[in-house]
Tab-separated table of C-alpha atoms in Angstrom:
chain	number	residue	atom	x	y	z
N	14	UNK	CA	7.486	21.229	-10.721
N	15	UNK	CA	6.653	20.258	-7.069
N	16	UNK	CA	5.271	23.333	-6.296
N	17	UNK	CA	3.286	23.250	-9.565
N	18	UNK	CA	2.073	19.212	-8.561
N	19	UNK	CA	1.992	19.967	-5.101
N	20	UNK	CA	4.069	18.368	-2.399
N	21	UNK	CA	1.985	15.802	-1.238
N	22	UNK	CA	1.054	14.540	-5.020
N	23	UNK	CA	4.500	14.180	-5.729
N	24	UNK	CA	5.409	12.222	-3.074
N	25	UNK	CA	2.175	9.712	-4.122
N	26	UNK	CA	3.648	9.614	-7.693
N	27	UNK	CA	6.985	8.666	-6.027
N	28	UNK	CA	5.493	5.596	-3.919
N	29	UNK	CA	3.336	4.607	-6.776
N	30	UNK	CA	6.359	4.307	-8.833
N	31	UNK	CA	8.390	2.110	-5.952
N	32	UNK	CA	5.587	0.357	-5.400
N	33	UNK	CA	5.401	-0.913	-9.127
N	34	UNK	CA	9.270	-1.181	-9.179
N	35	UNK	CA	8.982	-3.591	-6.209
N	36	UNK	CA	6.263	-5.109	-7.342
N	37	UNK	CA	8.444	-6.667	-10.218
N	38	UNK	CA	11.330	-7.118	-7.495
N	39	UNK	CA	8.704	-9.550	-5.406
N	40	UNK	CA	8.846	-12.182	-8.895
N	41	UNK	CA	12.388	-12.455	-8.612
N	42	UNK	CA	12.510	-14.758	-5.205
N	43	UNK	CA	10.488	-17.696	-4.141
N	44	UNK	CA	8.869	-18.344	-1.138
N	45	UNK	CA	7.193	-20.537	1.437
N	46	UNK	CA	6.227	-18.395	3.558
N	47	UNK	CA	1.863	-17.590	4.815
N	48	UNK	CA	0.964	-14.410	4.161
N	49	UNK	CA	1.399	-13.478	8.029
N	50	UNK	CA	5.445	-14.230	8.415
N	51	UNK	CA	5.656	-12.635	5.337
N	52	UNK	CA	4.541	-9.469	6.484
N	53	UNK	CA	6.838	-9.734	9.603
N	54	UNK	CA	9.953	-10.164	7.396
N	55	UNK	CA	9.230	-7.393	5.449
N	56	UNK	CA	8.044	-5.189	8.784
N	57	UNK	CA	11.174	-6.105	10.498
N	58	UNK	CA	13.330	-5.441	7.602
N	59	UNK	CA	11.828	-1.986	6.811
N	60	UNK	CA	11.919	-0.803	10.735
N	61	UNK	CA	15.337	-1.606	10.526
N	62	UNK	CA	15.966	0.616	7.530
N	63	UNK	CA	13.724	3.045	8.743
N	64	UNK	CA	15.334	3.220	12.806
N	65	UNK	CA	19.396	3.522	10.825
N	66	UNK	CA	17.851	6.136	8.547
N	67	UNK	CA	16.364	8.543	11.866
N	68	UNK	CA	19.739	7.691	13.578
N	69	UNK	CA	21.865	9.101	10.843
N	70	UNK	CA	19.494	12.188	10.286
N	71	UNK	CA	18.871	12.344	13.818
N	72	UNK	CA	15.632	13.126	13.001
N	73	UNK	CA	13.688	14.228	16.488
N	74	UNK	CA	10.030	15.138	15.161
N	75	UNK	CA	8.406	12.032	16.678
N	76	UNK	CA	5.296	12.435	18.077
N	77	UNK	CA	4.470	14.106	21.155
N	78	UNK	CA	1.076	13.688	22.278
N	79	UNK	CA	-1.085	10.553	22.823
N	80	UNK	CA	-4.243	11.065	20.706
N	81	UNK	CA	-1.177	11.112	17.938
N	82	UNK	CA	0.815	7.587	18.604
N	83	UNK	CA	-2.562	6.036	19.265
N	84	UNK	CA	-4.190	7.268	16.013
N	85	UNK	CA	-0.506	5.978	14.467
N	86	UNK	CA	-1.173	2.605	16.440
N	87	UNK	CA	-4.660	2.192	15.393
N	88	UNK	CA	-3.577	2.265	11.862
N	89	UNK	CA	-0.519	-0.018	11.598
N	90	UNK	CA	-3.279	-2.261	13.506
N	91	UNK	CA	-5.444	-1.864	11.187
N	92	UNK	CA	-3.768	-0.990	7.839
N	93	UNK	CA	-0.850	-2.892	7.841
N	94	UNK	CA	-1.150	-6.171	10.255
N	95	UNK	CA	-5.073	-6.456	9.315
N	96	UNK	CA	-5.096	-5.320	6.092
N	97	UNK	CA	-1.592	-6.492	4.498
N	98	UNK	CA	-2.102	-10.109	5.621
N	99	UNK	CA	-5.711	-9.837	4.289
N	100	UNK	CA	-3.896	-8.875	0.791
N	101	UNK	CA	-1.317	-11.323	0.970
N	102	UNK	CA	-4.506	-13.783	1.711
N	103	UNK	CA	-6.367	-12.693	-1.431
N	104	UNK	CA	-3.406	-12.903	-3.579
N	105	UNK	CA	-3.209	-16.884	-2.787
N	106	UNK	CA	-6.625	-17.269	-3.006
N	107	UNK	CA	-8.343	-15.894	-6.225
N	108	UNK	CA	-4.895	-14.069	-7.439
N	109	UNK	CA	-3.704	-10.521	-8.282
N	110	UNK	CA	-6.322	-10.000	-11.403
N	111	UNK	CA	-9.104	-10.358	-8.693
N	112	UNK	CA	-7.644	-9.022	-5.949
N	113	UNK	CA	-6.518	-5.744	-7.547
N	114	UNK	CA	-9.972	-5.373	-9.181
N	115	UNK	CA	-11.609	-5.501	-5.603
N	116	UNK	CA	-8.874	-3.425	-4.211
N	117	UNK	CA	-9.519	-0.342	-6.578
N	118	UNK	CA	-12.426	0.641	-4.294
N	119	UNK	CA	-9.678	1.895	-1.486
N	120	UNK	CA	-9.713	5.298	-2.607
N	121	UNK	CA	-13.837	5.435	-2.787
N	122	UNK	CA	-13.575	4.096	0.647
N	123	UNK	CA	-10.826	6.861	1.801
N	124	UNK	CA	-13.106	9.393	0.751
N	125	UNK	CA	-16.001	8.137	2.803
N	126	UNK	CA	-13.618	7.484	6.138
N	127	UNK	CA	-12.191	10.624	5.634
N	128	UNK	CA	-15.667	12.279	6.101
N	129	UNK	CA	-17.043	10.174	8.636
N	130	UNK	CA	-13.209	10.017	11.156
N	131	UNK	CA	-11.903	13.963	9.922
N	132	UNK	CA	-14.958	15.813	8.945
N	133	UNK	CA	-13.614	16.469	5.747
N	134	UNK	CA	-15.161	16.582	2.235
N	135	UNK	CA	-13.990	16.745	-0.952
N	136	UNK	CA	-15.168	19.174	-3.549
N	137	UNK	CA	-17.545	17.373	-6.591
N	138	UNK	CA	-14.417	17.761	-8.890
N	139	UNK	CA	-11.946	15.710	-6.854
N	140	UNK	CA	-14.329	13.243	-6.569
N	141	UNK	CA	-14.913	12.981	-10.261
N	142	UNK	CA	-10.956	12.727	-10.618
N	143	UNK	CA	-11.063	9.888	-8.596
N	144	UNK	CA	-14.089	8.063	-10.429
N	145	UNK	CA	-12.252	8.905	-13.510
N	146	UNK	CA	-8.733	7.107	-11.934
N	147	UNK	CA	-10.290	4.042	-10.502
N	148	UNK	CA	-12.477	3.388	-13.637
N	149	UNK	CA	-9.712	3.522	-15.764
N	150	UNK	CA	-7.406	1.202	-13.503
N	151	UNK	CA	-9.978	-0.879	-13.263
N	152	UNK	CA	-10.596	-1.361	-17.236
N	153	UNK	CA	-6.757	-1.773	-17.252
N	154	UNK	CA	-5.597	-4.427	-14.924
N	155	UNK	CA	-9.537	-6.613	-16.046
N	156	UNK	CA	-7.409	-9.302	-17.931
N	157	UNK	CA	-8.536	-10.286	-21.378
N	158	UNK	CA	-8.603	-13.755	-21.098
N	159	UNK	CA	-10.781	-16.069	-19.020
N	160	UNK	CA	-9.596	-15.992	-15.572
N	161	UNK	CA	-8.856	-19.806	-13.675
N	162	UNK	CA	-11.878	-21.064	-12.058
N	163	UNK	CA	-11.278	-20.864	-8.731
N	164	UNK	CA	-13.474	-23.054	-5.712
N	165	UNK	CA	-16.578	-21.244	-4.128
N	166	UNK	CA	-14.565	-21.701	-0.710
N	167	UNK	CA	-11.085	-20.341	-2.373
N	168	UNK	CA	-13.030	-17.679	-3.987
N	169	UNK	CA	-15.418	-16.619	-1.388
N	170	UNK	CA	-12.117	-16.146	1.199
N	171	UNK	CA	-10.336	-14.959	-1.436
N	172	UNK	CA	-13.111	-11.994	-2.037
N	173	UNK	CA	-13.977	-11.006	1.582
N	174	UNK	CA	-10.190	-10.688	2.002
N	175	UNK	CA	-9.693	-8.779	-0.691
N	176	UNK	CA	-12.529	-6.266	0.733
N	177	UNK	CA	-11.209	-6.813	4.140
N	178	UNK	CA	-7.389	-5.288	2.827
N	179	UNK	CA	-9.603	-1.907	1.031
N	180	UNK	CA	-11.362	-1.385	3.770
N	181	UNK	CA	-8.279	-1.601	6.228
N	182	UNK	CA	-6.205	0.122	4.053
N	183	UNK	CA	-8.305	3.070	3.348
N	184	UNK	CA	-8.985	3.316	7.613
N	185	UNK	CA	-4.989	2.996	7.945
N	186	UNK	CA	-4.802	6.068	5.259
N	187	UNK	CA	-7.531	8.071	7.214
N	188	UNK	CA	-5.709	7.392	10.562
N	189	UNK	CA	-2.655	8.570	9.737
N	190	UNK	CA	-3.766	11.709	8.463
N	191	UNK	CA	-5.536	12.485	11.662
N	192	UNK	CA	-2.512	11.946	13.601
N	193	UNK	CA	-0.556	13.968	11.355
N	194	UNK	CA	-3.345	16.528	11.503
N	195	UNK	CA	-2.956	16.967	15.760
N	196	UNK	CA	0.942	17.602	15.668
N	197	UNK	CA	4.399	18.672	13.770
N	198	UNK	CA	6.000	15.617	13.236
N	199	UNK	CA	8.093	13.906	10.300
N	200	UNK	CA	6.882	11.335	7.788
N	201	UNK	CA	9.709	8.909	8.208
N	202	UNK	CA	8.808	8.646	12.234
N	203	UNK	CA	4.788	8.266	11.641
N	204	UNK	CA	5.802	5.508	9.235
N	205	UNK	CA	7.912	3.550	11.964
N	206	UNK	CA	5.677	3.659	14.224
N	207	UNK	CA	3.112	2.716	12.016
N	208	UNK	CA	5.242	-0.261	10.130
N	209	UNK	CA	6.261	-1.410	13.723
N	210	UNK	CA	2.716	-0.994	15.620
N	211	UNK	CA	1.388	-3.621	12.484
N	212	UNK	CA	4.758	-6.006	12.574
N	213	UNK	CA	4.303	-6.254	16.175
N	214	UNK	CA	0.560	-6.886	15.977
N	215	UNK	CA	1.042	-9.745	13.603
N	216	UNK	CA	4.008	-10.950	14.776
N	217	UNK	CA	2.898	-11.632	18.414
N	218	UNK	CA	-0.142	-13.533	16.959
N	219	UNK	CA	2.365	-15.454	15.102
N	220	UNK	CA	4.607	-16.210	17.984
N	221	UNK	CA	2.144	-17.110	20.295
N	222	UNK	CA	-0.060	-19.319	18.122
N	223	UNK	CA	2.546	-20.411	15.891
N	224	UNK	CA	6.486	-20.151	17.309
N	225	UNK	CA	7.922	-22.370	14.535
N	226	UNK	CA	6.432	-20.090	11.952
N	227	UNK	CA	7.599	-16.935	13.653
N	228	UNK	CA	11.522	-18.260	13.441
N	229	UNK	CA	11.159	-18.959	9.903
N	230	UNK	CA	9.746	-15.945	9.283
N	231	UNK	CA	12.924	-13.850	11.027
N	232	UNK	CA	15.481	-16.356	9.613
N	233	UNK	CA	13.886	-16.594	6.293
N	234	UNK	CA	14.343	-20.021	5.581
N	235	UNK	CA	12.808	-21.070	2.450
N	236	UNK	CA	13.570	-18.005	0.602
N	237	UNK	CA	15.734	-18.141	-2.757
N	238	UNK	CA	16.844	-14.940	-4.211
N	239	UNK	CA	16.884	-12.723	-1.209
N	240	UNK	CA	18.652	-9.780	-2.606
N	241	UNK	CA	15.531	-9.397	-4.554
N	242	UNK	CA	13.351	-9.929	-1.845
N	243	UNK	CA	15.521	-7.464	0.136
N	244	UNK	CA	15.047	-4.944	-3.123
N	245	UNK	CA	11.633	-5.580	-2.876
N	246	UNK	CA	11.188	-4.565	0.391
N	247	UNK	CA	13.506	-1.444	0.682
N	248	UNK	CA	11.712	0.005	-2.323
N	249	UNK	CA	7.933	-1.313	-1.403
N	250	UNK	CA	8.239	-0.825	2.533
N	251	UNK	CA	10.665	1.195	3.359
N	252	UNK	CA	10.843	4.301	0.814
N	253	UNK	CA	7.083	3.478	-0.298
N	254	UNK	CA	5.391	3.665	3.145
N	255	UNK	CA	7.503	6.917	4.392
N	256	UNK	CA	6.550	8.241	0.465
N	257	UNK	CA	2.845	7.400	1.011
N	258	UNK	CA	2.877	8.992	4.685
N	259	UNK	CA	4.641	12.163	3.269
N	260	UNK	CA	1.875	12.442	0.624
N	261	UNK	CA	-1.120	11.879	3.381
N	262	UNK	CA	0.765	14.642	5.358
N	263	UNK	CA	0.568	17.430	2.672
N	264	UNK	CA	-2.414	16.215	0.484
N	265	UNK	CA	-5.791	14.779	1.290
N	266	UNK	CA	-5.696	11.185	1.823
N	267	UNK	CA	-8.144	10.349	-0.821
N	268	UNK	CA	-6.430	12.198	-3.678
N	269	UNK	CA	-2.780	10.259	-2.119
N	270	UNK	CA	-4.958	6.691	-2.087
N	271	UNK	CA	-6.241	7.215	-5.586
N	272	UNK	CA	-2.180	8.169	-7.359
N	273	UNK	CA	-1.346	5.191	-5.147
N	274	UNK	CA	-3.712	3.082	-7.149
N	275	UNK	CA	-2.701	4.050	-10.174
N	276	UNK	CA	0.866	1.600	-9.278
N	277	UNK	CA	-0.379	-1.375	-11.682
N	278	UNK	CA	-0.442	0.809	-14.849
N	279	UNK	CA	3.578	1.808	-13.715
N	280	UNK	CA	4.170	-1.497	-13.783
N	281	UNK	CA	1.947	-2.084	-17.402
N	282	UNK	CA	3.843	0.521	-18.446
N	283	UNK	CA	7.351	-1.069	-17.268
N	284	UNK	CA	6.361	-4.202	-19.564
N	285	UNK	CA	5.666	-2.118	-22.421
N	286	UNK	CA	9.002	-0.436	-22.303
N	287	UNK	CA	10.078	-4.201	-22.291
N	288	UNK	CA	8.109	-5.151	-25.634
N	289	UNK	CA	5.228	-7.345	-23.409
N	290	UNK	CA	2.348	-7.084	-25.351
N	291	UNK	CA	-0.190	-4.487	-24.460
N	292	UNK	CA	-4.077	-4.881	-25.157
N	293	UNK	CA	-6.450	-2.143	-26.590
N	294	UNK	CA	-8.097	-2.150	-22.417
N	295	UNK	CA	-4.743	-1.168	-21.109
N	296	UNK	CA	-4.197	1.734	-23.696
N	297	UNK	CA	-8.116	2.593	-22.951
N	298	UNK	CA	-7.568	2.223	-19.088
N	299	UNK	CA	-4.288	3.868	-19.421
N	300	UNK	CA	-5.402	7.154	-20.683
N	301	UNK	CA	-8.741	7.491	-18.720
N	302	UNK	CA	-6.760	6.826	-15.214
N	303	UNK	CA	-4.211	9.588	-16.796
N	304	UNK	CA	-6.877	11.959	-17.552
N	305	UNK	CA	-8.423	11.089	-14.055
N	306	UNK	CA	-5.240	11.672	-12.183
N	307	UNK	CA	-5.131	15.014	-14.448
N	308	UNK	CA	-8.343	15.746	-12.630
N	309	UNK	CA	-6.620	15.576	-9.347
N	310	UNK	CA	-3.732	17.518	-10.169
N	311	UNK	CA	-5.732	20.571	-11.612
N	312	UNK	CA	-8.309	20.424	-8.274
């Protein structure tokens, strides 16, 4: 089956699954915390996981020369300090209807990094597959209903974050491939150093700026039902971003960014298993991002 699918689209259906399963994790604790400390509990959290898990493999394929750590660097800079806070910003701000909309143009925007940073092109039926994948996601997650009218200055942040975390995201994708391009190395140690080059980033800005913040955010005060939020995390961080670098390694990042996307229909699908009601858009949706990811699979 892998070898049918491909290594690196199997991994991406793997870390769009764990993605949706934390996804539902994250509603099972309660918070307090800005979208900034939040991202350093989770970063600190995962590096832990992810430093016990090289120990006991004694995994030694890190990283050898400096174009590589500095392309890893540049995109847990980018992608995960810049662009994950940006997210988390959006999500307060004009919610996870909007934001995921907005956020479905990540693996257009991989496509066109990954030309202009690696040179590399996709042929005319990949990029259909992808068209196909985001049009149906996007037709799936549009909610039926009216949306909350949200203030021009909530919604106008909430938007340009929203862009702001596609952008990043797709440039954090992009990166990483190019540093896995230079040199042998493993998935699970360009994810560490990419989880901790973004934790770091954010939490220095935190601690500097804000030192009362940065405690909370390492003690995590204010949070009730960790062990979800500790779920959450293991699954979303720590097996989803080595997943999603293990797909970037052996696929192109584009095809990887678009599977990724496909995460909200998991978790449609995961409330359907559950009797939530479905609507005729996320059967429509559904099968269109299917028949798009199809696309993908075949190319």
């Amino acid at each position: 089956m892998i070898d049918w699918l491909g290594l690196g689209e199997f991994f991406a259906i793997l870390a769009a699954i764990v993605w949706a399963l934390s996804t539902i994790l994250y509603k099972g604790f309660s918070h307090h915390l800005t979208p900034m400390q939040l991202n350093i509990s989770k970063g600190v959290l995962a590096s832990a996981m992810m430093l016990v898990t090289i120990a006991i493999t004694q995994d030694a394929a890190l990283p050898h020369h400096l174009t590589s750590w500095l392309w890893l660097i540049a995109g847990g800079v980018i992608g995960i300090a810049i662009g994950d806070s940006a997210y988390f910003t959006a999500l307060r701000n004009i919610g996870p209807a909007r934001t995921l909309v907005i956020e479905s143009l990540a693996p257009a925007l991989v496509g066109v990094f990954n030309i202009l940073l690696l040179n590399h092109y996709l042929s005319p039926f990949a990029w259909c597959g992808i068209v196909l994948t985001t049009i149906g996601v996007v037709i799936a997650i549009k909610p039926e209903k009216t949306l909350p009218q949200v203030d021009h200055q909530h919604y106008r942040k909430g938007v340009l974050c929203a862009l702001a975390a596609a952008i990043c995201q797709a440039l954090g994708m992009v990166m990483s491939k190019g540093a896995l391009n230079n040199e042998h190395m493993s998935s699970l140690w360009a994810a560490l150093i990419r989880l901790a080059a973004g934790t770091m980033t954010v939490a220095l800005v935190v601690a500097v700026f804000k030192s009362s913040e940065f405690k909370q955010a390492l003690t995590l005060r204010g949070i009730s039902g960790k062990q979800w939020f500790f779920a959450a995390v293991f699954l979303g961080t720590f097996l989803g971003l080595w997943l999603q670098l293990g797909a970037v390694k052996y696929t192109d990042p584009a095809i990887a960014q678009t599977i990724f996307a496909t995460a909200p229909l998991i978790v449609m699908s995961i409330g359907f298993i559950k009797r939530e009601p479905v609507t005729n858009k996320m059967l429509i949706g559904g099968l269109l991002a299917l028949i798009g990811v199809g696309v993908l699979l075949a190319n």
